[in-house]
């Protein structure tokens, strides 16, 4: 199977288009269900709310697609986001007395966040690739480290953005152009870039080749180590980008920030048709996966469909159904 | 962390040496403290207040040794309790149980071994296990919330409710809340879990606002969730039409109540500071033989602009 992966990949574009129906069918079914349970579901405000909310985990899931396609795993994304959010807010609050409550301070804070994402992702990548620690264990470790450092910095409480800065940064989440919110635009841009990089560029082919069979990729002169580290760096930057959107929303980071985002991102990636053990990935599928997860929550909140006690069961069932749907369509 | 481990090790060695030197040497009193880790804002504040109190107590009572363990789930807490007894040989245990049921039997065993037991906040499932109970008043918490809406809307209203993390405490509060509203014209449109979490509070509120065109009031159950809900209400521009109540006395919210002008004009007192009297009474009992058996219940009154000053702790992280 793995030896022919490089060849098969070429055909995957066409086959992917045909077999793509799986996650889209699940998405469509959820939209119909939503419209049936509550007329407000299809209202522009509700659609905008859900899409904007989904942008945060959506951008993270784009990075996750790269890591998983290369045969890796990153469990630390939620904790990383909490840490970046906390330190970004601290940086902005610290700069405030010198630069005032304006865009300079906010932009510097954003720059710090991106740098931190780069570093955190790089750390994960080096631990896994150079350190030879299994990805599950390495990122389980950093998951604990990142969140604990934030909890320590925050003294166990929350870190709040200065109120003046909050009103400056607020439009990043709540604003938009032509009725399309900025977070949604960011998600679109990141996913188009991701899709092109993974499916149309040499880097993407290398990522898939490594996920398929690392040794074969190495013999094919792919710079395996470098590409693998890069996937974790991409993940780190995606987490930082998502955090840039997250922070202006509530203006605070708490030890509960980003809780379970890693599982949401991984679930979305698998729902979207990326192979959990690597070798094949599609970014747009992951974005559809995130939208499916977001819609489930939304529909549950908009209806009395199931008892709140059973929300998790409903969510779990939909995830399994979505994955079953897309596997049927995918000849393997 | 490292320093603490060292001092514990040093203490153990010292105790060993003293043990050899002579049985007449006074033994150090050891108090174990077992609390949940910072899984949401309130427990974050709890960890802060615990460490702060222990630091102060260490200075005031050099003969008392404190061992603090924070657990991320009930199972880990059972392990912590076993370790505190078996390896640290504590004389007294101060415990805020993660969950009532799973901790009942382990704490009962601890008591059987002659350890003084102080239970904080979440009671155990069986009466009479602990020597001392220190807690907030959870049924009152729900009742105070209900009274708030009754006073606000004497002619009836439609409200939505956010529940917390599914736990015994959440059930007690919600039950009391519903009971206190029974027979009034205040209608609860829906209840969803928001896990005492601001992000979840934001999301649930956005959806409530889409689902119900007329909402007069929101009980978010907790200040973290209320702050999330507030942003969603602002986004929809309905902050003048909706009364929002959280609970538990987060300093940011108490400040907003004190200053006025916020859509949140009240709060319910239920602060993580309840751990302070629990530790204090246990230390006093161990050092002075003060007879402090019984129940020590702190009220959960409504915080309004008039009394907010009494409940505001500027330095607390929660």
XYZ file of C-alpha atoms in Angstrom, chain A residues 38 40 45-46 49-50 53 151 154-158 160 163 166 170 173-174 246 249-250 252 254-259 297-298 300-304 308-309 311, chain B residues 38-41 43-45 47-48 163 171 189-193 197-200 202-204 206-208 210-211 224 227-228 231-232 234-235 250 252 317-318:
78
model
C -35.830 26.028 14.281
C -33.990 30.935 13.175
C -27.211 36.179 12.205
C -27.142 32.556 13.272
C -22.395 33.349 14.538
C -21.639 29.708 13.824
C -17.160 30.817 16.104
C -2.120 28.620 35.114
C -2.336 33.638 35.833
C -2.109 32.542 39.489
C -4.860 30.082 38.685
C -7.251 32.840 37.676
C -7.819 34.741 34.479
C -7.709 40.110 31.359
C -10.499 47.629 28.770
C -10.295 45.632 24.361
C -12.829 44.056 19.506
C -13.655 39.257 16.141
C -16.892 41.214 15.822
C -9.924 34.268 20.191
C -13.723 37.947 21.629
C -13.791 37.850 25.433
C -9.376 37.184 28.684
C -8.265 31.443 31.732
C -6.917 27.999 32.636
C -10.019 26.692 30.819
C -9.148 28.411 27.519
C -8.831 25.979 24.630
C -9.887 22.996 26.692
C -23.597 22.332 19.154
C -25.662 25.069 17.557
C -28.551 21.341 20.240
C -28.724 24.829 21.712
C -31.458 25.901 19.314
C -33.782 23.021 20.096
C -35.133 20.642 22.683
C -28.743 18.423 27.729
C -27.507 15.356 29.614
C -25.531 16.317 24.273
C -7.658 24.812 38.587
C -10.123 23.407 36.033
C -12.190 26.593 35.885
C -12.031 30.105 37.304
C -11.084 26.399 41.394
C -8.283 28.653 40.120
C -9.177 31.135 42.832
C -5.811 27.219 44.555
C -4.643 30.800 44.936
C -25.969 25.180 34.271
C -27.929 19.897 40.882
C -37.353 28.840 28.576
C -34.400 26.449 28.526
C -31.379 25.197 30.467
C -28.050 24.163 28.928
C -24.701 23.292 30.468
C -16.796 28.616 31.331
C -16.741 31.974 29.505
C -16.345 30.518 25.998
C -19.201 28.101 26.503
C -20.682 33.031 24.962
C -21.669 30.237 22.601
C -24.782 29.165 24.494
C -25.450 33.489 21.096
C -27.689 30.534 20.346
C -30.281 31.439 22.976
C -31.169 33.394 18.022
C -33.672 30.925 19.380
C -17.155 33.237 34.211
C -18.906 37.353 31.281
C -19.071 35.206 28.137
C -20.297 39.667 25.168
C -22.912 37.749 23.186
C -23.646 43.114 23.622
C -22.999 41.749 20.136
C -15.435 36.980 40.864
C -14.061 41.683 38.126
C -6.972 36.272 40.432
C -10.649 35.327 40.533
